[in-house]
mmCIF file of C-alpha atoms in Angstrom:
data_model
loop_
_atom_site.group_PDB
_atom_site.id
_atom_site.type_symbol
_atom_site.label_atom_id
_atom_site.label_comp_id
_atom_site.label_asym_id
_atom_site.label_seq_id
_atom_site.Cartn_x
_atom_site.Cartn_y
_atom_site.Cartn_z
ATOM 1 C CA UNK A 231 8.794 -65.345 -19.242
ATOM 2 C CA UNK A 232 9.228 -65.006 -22.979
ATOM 3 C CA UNK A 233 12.618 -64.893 -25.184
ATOM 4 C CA UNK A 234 11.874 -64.848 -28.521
ATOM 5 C CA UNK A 235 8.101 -66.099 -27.920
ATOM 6 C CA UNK A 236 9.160 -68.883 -25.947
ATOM 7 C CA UNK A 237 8.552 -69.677 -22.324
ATOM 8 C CA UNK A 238 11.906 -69.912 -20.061
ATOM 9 C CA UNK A 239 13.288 -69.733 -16.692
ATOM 10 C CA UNK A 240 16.453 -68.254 -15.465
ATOM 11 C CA UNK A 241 17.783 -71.561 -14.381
ATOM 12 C CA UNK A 242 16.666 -75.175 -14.432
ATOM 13 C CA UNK A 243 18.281 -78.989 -14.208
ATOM 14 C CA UNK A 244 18.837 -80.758 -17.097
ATOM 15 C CA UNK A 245 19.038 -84.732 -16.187
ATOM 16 C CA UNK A 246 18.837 -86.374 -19.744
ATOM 17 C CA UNK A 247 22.837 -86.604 -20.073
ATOM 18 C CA UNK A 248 25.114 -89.324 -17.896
ATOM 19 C CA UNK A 249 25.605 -87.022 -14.914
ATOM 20 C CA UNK A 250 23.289 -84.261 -14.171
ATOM 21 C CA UNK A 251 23.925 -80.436 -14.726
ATOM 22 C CA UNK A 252 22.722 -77.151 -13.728
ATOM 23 C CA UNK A 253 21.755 -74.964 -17.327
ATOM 24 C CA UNK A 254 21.772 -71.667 -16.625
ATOM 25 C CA UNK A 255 20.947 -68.287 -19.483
ATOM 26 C CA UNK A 256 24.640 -66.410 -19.446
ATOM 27 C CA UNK A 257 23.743 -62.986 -18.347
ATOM 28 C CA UNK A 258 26.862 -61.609 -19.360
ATOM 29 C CA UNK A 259 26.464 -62.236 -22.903
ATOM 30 C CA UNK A 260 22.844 -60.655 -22.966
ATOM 31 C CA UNK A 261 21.389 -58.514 -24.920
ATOM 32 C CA UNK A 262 23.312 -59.114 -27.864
ATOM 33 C CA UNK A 263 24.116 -63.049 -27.637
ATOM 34 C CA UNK A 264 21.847 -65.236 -25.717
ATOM 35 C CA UNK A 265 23.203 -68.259 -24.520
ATOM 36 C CA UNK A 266 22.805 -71.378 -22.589
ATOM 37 C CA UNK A 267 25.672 -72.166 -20.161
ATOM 38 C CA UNK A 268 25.590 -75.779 -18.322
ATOM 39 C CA UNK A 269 27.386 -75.969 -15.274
ATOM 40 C CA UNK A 270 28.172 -79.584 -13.880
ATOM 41 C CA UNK A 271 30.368 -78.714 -10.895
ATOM 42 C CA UNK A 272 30.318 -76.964 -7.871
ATOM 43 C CA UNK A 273 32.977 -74.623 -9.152
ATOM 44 C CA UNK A 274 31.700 -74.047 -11.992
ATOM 45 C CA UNK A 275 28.790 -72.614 -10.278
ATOM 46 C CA UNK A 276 30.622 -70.357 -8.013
ATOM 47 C CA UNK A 277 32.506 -69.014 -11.167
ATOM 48 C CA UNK A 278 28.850 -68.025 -12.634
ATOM 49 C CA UNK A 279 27.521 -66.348 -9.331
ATOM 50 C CA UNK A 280 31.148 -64.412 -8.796
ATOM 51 C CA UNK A 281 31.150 -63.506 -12.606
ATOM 52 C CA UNK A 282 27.559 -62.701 -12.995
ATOM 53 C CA UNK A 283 26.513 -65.157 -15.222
ATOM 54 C CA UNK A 284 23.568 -65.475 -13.030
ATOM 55 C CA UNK A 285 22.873 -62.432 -10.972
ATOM 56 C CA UNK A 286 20.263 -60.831 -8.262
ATOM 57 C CA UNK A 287 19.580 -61.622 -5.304
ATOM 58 C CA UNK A 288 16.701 -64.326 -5.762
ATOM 59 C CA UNK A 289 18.670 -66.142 -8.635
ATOM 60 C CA UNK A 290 21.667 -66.094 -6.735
ATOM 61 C CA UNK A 291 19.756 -68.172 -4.133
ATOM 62 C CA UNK A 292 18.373 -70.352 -6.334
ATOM 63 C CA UNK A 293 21.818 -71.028 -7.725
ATOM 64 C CA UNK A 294 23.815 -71.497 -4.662
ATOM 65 C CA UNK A 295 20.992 -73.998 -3.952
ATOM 66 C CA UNK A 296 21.788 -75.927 -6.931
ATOM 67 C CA UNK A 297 25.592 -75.629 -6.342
ATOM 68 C CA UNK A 298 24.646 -77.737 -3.167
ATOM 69 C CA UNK A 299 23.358 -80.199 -5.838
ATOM 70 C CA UNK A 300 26.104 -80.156 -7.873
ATOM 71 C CA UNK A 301 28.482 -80.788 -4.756
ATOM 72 C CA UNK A 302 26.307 -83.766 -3.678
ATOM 73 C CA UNK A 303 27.670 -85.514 -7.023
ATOM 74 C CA UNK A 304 31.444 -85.525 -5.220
ATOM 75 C CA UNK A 305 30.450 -86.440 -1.837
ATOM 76 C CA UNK A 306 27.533 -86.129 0.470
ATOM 77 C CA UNK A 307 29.367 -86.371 3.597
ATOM 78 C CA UNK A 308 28.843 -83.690 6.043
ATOM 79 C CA UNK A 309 32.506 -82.054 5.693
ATOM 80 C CA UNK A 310 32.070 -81.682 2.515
ATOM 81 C CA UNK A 311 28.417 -80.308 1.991
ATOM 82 C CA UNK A 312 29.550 -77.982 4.896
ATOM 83 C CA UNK A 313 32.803 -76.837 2.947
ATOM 84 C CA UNK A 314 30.708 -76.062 -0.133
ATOM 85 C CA UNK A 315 28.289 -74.419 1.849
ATOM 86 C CA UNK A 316 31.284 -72.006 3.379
ATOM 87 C CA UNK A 317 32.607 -71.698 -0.633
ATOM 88 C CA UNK A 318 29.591 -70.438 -1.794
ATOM 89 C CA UNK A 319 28.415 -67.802 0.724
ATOM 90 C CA UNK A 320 31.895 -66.723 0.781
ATOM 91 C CA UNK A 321 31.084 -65.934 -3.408
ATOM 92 C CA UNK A 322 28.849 -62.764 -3.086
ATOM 93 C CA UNK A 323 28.262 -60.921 0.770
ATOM 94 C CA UNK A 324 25.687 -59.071 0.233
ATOM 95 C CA UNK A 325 22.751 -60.931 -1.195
ATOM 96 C CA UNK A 326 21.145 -62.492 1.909
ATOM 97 C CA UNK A 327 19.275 -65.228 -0.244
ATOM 98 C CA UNK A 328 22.421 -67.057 -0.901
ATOM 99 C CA UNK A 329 23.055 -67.160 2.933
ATOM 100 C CA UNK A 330 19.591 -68.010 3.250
ATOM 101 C CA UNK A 331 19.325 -71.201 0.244
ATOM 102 C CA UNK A 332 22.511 -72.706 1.416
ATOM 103 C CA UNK A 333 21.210 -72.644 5.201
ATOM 104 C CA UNK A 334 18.140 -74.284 3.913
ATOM 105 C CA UNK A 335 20.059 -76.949 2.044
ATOM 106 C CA UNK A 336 22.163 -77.946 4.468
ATOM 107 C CA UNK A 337 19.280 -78.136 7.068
ATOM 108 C CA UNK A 338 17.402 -80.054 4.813
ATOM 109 C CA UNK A 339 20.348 -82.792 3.711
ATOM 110 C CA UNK A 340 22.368 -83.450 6.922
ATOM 111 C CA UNK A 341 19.211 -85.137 8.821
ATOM 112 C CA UNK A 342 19.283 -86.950 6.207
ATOM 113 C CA UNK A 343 21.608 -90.764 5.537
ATOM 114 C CA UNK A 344 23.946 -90.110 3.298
ATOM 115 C CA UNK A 345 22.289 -92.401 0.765
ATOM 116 C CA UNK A 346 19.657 -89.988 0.906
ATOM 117 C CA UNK A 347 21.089 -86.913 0.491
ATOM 118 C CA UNK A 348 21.958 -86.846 -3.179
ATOM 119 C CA UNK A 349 18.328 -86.710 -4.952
ATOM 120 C CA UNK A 350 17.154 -84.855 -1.734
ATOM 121 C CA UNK A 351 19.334 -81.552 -2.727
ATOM 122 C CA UNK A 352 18.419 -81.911 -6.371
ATOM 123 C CA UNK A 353 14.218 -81.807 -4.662
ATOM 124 C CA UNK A 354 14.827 -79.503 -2.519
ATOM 125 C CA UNK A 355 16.729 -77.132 -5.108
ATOM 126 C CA UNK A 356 13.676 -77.517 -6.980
ATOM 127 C CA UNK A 357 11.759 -76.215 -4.523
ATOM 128 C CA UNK A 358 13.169 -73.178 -3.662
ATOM 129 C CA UNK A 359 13.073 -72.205 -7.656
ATOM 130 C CA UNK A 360 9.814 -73.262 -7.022
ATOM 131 C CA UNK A 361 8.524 -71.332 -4.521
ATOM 132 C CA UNK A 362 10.613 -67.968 -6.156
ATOM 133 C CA UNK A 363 8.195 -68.499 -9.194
ATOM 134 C CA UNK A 364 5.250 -68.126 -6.461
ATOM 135 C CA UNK A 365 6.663 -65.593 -4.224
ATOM 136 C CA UNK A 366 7.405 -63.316 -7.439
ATOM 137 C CA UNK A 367 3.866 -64.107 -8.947
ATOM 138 C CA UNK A 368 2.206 -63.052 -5.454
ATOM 139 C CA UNK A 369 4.247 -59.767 -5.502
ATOM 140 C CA UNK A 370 3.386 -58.941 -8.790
ATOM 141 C CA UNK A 371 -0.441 -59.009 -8.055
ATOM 142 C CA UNK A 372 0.279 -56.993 -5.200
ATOM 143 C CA UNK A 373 2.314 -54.096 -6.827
ATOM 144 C CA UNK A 374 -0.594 -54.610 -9.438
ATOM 145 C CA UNK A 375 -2.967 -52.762 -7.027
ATOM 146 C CA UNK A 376 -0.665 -49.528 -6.865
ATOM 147 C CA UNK A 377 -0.454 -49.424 -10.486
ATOM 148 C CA UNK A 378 -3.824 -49.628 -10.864
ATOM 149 C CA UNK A 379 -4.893 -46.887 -8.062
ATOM 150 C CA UNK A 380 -2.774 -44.288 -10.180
ATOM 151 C CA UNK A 381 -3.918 -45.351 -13.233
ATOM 152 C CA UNK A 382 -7.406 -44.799 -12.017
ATOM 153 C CA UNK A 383 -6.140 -41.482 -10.483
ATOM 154 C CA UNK A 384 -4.942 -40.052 -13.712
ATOM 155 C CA UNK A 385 -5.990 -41.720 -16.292
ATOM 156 C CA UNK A 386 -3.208 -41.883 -18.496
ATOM 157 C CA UNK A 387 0.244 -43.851 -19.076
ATOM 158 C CA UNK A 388 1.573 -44.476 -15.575
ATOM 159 C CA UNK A 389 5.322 -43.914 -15.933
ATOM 160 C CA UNK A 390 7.341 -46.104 -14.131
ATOM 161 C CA UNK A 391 11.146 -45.652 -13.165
ATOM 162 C CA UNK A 392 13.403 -48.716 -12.063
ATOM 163 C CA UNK A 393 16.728 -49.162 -11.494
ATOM 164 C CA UNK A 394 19.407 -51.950 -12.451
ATOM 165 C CA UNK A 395 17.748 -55.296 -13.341
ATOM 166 C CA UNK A 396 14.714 -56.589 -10.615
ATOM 167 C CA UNK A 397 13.048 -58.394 -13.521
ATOM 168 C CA UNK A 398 12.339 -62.195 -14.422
ATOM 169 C CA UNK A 399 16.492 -62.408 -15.293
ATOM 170 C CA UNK A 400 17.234 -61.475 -11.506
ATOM 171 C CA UNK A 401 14.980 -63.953 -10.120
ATOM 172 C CA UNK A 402 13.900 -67.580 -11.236
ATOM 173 C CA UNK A 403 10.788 -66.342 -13.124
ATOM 174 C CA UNK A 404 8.267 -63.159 -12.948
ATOM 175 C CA UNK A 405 10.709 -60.984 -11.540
ATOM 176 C CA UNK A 406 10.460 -59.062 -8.522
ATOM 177 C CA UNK A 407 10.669 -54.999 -9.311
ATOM 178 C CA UNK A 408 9.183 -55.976 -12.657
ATOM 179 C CA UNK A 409 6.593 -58.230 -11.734
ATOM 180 C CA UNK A 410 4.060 -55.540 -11.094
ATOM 181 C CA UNK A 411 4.847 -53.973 -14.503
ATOM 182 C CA UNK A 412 4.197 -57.291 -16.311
ATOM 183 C CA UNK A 413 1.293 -57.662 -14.548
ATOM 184 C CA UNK A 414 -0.248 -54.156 -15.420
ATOM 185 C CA UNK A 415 0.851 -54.869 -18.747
ATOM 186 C CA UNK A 416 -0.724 -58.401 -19.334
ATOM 187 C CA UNK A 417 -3.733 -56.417 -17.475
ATOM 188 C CA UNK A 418 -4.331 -54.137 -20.261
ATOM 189 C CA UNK A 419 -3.354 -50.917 -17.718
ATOM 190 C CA UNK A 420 -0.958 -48.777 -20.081
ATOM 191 C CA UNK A 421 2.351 -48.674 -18.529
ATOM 192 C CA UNK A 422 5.402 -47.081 -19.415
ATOM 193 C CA UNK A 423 9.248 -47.709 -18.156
ATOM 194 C CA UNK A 424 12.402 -45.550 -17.278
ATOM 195 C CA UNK A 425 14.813 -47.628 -17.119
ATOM 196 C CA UNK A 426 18.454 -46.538 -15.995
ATOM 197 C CA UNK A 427 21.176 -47.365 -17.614
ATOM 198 C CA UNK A 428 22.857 -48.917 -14.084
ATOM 199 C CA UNK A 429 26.745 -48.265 -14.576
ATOM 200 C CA UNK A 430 29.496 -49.202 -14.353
ATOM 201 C CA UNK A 431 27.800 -53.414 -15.541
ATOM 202 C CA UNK A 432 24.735 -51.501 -17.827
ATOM 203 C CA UNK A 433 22.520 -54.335 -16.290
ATOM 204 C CA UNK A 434 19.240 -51.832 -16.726
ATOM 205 C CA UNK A 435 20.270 -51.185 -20.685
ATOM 206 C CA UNK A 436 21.584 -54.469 -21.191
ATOM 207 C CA UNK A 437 18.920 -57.024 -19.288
ATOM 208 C CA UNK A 438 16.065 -54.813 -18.289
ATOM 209 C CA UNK A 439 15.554 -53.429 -21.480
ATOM 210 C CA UNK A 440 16.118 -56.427 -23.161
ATOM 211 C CA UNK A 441 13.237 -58.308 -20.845
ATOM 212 C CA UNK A 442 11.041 -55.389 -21.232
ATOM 213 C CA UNK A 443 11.215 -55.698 -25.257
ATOM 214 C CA UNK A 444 10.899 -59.227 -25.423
ATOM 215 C CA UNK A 445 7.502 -58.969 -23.541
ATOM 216 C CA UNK A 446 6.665 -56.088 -25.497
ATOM 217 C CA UNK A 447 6.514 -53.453 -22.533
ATOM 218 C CA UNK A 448 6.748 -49.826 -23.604
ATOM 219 C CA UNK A 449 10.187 -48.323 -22.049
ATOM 220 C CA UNK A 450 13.442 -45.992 -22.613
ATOM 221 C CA UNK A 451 16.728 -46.174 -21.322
ATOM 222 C CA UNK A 452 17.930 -43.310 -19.530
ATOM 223 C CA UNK A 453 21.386 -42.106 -18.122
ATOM 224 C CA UNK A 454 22.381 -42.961 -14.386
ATOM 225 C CA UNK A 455 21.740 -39.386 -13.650
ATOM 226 C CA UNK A 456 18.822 -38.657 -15.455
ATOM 227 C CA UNK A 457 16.135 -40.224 -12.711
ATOM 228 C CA UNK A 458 15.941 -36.707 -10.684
ATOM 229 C CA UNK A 459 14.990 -34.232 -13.609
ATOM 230 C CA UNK A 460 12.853 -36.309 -14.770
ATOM 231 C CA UNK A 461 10.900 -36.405 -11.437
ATOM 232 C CA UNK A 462 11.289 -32.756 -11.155
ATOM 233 C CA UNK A 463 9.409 -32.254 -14.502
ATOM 234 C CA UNK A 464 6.134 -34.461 -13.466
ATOM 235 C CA UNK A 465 7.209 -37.293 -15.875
ATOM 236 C CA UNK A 466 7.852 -39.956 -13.322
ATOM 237 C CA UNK A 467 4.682 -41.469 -11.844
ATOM 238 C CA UNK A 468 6.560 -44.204 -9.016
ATOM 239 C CA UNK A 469 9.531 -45.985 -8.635
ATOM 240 C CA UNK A 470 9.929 -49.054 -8.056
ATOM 241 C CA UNK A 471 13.398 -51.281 -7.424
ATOM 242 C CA UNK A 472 14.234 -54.301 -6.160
ATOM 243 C CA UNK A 473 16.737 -54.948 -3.447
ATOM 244 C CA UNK A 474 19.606 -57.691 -2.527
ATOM 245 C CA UNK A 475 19.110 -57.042 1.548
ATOM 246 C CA UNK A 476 16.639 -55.319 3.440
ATOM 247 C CA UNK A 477 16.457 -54.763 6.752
ATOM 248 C CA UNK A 478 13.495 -55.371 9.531
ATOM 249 C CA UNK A 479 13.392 -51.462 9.673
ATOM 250 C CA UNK A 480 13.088 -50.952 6.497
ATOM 251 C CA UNK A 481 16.098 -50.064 5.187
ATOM 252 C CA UNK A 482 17.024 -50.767 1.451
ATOM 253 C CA UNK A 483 20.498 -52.496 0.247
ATOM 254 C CA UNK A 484 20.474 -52.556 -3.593
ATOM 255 C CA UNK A 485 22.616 -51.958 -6.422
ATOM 256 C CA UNK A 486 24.519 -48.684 -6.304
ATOM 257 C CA UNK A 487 22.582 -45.902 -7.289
ATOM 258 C CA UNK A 488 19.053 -46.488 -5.753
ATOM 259 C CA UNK A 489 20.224 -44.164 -2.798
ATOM 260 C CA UNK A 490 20.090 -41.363 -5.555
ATOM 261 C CA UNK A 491 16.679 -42.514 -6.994
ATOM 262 C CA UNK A 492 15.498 -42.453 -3.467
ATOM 263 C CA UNK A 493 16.306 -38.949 -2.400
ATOM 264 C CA UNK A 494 14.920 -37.528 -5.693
ATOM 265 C CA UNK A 495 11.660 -39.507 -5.304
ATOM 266 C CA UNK A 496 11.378 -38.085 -1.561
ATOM 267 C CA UNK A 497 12.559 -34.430 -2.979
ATOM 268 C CA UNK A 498 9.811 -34.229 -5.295
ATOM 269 C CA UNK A 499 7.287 -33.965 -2.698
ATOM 270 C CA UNK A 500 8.498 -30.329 -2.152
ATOM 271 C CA UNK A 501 8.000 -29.814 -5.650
ATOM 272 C CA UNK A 502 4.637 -30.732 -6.063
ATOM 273 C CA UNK A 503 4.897 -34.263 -7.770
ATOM 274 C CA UNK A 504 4.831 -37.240 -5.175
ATOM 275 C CA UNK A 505 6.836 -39.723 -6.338
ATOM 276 C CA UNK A 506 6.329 -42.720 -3.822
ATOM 277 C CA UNK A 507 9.559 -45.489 -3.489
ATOM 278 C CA UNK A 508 8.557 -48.646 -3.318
ATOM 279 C CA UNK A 509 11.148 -51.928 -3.131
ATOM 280 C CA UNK A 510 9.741 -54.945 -4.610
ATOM 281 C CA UNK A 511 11.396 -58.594 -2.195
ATOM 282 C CA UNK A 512 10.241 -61.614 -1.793
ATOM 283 C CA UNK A 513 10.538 -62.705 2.266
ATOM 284 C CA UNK A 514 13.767 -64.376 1.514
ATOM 285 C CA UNK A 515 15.536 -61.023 0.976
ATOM 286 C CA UNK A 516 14.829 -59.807 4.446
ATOM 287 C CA UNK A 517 17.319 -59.834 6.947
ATOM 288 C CA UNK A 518 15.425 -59.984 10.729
ATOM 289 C CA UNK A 519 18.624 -59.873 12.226
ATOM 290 C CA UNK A 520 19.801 -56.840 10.862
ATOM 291 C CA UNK A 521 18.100 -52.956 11.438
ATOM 292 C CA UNK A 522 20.326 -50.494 10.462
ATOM 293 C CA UNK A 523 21.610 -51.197 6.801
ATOM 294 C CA UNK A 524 23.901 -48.729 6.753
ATOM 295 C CA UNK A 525 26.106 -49.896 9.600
ATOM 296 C CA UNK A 526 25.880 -53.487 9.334
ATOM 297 C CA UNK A 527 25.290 -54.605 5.800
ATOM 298 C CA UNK A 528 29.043 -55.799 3.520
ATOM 299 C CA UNK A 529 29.147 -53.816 0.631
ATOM 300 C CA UNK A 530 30.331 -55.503 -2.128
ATOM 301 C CA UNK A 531 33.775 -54.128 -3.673
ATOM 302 C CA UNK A 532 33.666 -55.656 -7.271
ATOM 303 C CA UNK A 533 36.956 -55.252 -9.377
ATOM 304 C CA UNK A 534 38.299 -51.813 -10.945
ATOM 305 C CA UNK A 535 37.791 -53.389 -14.804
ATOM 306 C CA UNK A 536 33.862 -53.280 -14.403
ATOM 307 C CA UNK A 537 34.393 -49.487 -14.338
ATOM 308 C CA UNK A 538 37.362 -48.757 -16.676
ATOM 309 C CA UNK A 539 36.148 -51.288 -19.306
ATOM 310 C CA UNK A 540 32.940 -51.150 -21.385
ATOM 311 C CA UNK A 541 31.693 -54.165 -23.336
ATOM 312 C CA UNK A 542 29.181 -53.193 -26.489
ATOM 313 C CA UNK A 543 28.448 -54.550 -30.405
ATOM 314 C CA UNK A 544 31.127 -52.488 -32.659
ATOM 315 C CA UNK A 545 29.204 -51.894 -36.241
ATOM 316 C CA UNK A 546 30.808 -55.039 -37.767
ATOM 317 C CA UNK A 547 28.719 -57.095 -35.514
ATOM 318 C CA UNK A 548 32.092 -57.912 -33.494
ATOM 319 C CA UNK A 549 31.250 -57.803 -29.388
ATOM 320 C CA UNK A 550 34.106 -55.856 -28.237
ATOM 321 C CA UNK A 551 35.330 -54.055 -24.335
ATOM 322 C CA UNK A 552 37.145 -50.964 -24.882
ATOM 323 C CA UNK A 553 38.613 -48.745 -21.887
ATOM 324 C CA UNK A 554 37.407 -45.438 -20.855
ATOM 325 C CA UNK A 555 39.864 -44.495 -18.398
ATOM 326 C CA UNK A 556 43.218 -42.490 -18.609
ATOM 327 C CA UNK A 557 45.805 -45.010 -18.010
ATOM 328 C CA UNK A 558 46.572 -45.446 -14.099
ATOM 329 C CA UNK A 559 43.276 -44.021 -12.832
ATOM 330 C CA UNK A 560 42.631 -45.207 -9.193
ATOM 331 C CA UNK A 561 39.058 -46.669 -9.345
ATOM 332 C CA UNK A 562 36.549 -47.323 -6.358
ATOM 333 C CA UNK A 563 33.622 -49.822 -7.426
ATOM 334 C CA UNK A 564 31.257 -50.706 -4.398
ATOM 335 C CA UNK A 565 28.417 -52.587 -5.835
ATOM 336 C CA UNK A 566 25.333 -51.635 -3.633
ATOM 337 C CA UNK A 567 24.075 -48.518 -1.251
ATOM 338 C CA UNK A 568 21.900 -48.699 1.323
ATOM 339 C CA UNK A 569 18.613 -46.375 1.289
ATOM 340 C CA UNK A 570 17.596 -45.613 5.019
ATOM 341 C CA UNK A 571 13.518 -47.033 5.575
ATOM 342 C CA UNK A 572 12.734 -42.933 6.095
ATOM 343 C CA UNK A 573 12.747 -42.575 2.061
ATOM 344 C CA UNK A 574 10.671 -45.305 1.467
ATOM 345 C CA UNK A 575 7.075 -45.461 0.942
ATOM 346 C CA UNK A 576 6.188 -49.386 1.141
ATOM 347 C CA UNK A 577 8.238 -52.755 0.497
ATOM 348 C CA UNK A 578 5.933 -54.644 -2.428
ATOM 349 C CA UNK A 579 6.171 -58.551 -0.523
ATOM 350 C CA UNK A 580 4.499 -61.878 -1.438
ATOM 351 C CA UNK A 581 2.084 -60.845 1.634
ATOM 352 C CA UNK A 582 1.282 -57.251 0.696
ATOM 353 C CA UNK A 583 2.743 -54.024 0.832
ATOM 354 C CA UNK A 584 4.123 -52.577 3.993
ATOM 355 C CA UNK A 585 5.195 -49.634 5.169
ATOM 356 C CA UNK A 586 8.833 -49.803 6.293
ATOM 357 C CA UNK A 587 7.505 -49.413 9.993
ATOM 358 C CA UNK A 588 4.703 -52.335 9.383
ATOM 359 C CA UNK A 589 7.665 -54.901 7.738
ATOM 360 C CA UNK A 590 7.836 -56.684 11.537
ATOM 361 C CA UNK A 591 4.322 -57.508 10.843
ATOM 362 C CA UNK A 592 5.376 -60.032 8.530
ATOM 363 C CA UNK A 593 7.384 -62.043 10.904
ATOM 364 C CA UNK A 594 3.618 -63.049 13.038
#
């Protein structure tokens, strides 16, 4: 995708200094700095997916993939790719790709000599960004075709609300949430974005509308709480989020707030505007093992400063966090919710869209 008119990725490898490195864009400098971080340990990487340098649930498992890399640079014995492995699932629970990457790595490098196993993990890292690219590409065609039946439908702007950041910065490139957005867009189909603001981390003011105005895609940002009136007063056309888990029934794990977003959408059918939820995941980001979300997914408890501290541009230029909260406040900060597979109307997949009782399809 484009920053500044110029084609990037999320994350690549960078081999033209004496030991290879992992460059990554710093998410948490965006939108007002952007920046390119290059991470040449394993540590290093697990500091960027804790701190959400990089962030959502495909880049995550990209990532993790590459911290294998990075580890293989130390040692490629099997303690140690195994200890690395432990380190960096144990960095962020409820994304399922990183479970999934690191799985994949290891399966791929210990059948291997040791000898081997070094420029295998950088390949096979490679691959998996790879095949994201692909995956993301195939869903955006696919969430193409629902943009397109309403736009034939009505004729008019089709206005699209999403939540947190499912774009091309969440994933390796192409985004998943996004993708069919970019692709109505590059297809002429006039398309228009609510994007919520996503507290307490901002990540749909400060990344999705970033993305979105770098490509040139109409959109506004909109309060947290916003989402529901504007479905009640005909102005949202779908939804459409992405997701860090989802379940084989169905059920939805993404960042906190889609819950809310969900129950509107399904609300509005009693008022006389259907407002269809759709989640937008590559294959990687279902869990088979897993059916009821609610019960069995690890919600994320991120630290009390993401809520009591905001981080913004002051009008000197100066990028500044201030606090918002009455000294001593007791703060709760769980990162995700879990929408049951009831409230939604089809998961957008690299294979097509499915209904959330269809989704076991997938697995034939």
């Amino acid at each position: 995708m484009l920053v500044n008119h110029e084609q990037y990725r999320t994350i690549w490898p960078n081999f033209e200094h004496a030991q290879p490195c992992v460059e990554i864009i710093d998410q948490t400098k965006l939108p007002h700095v952007f920046e390119v971080a290059s991470l040449t340990t394993l540590a290093q990487m697990i500091v960027a997916i804790k701190t959400m340098q990089v962030r959502g649930a495909p880049l995550i498992g990209a990532a993790a993939a590459y911290g294998i890399a990075l580890s293989t640079l130390d040692s490629c014995a099997d303690r140690h790719l195994q200890q690395s492995a432990e380190q960096l699932i144990a960095s962020r629970p409820t994304a399922v790709n990183l479970r999934w990457a690191v799985q994949r790595m290891l399966s791929a490098l210990l059948r291997l000599p040791d000898a081997q196993r070094q420029s295998a993990a950088w390949a096979e890292a490679a691959l998996i960004c790879d095949e994201d690219v692909q995956l993301n590409q195939a869903i955006g065609k696919h969430g193409l075709t629902l943009i397109h039946a309403q736009h034939q439908q009505k004729a008019r702007t089709i206005n699209i609300l999403t939540h947190c950041n499912a774009g091309w910065l969440a994933t390796v490139d192409f985004g998943t949430a996004l993708a069919p957005i970019y692709a109505a867009h590059n297809a002429g189909i006039h398309v228009h974005v609510w994007v919520g603001e996503t507290r307490p981390r901002n990540q749909g003011a400060s990344l999705t509308a970033w993305e979105l105005g770098q490509h040139g895609v109409p959109h506004t940002v909109i309060s947290d709480n916003a989402g529901g009136h504007l479905m009640q007063q005909g102005q949202v056309d779908m939804v459409i989020v992405g997701a860090d888990r989802v379940t084989a029934a169905g059920d939805v794990c993404n960042k906190i707030g889609t819950y809310l977003k969900a129950l509107a959408a399904f609300d509005s059918v009693a008022l006389g505007h259907h407002v269809p939820f759709y989640a937008a995941v590559p294959s990687p980001t279902i869990d088979w093992n897993i059916e009821d979300g609610v019960k069995s997914i690890e919600i994320e408890e991120r630290d009390a400063e993401e809520l009591s501290w905001m981080s913004g541009k002051l009008s000197d230029g100066t990028i500044a966090s201030v606090n918002i909260l009455p000294h001593g406040t007791q703060v709760a900060n769980p990162a995700f919710d879990v929408t049951p597979a009831r409230l939604v109307t089809g998961i957008i997949t690299e294979r097509g869209v499915f209904t959330p009782q269809q989704l076991r399809t997938m697995q034939r």
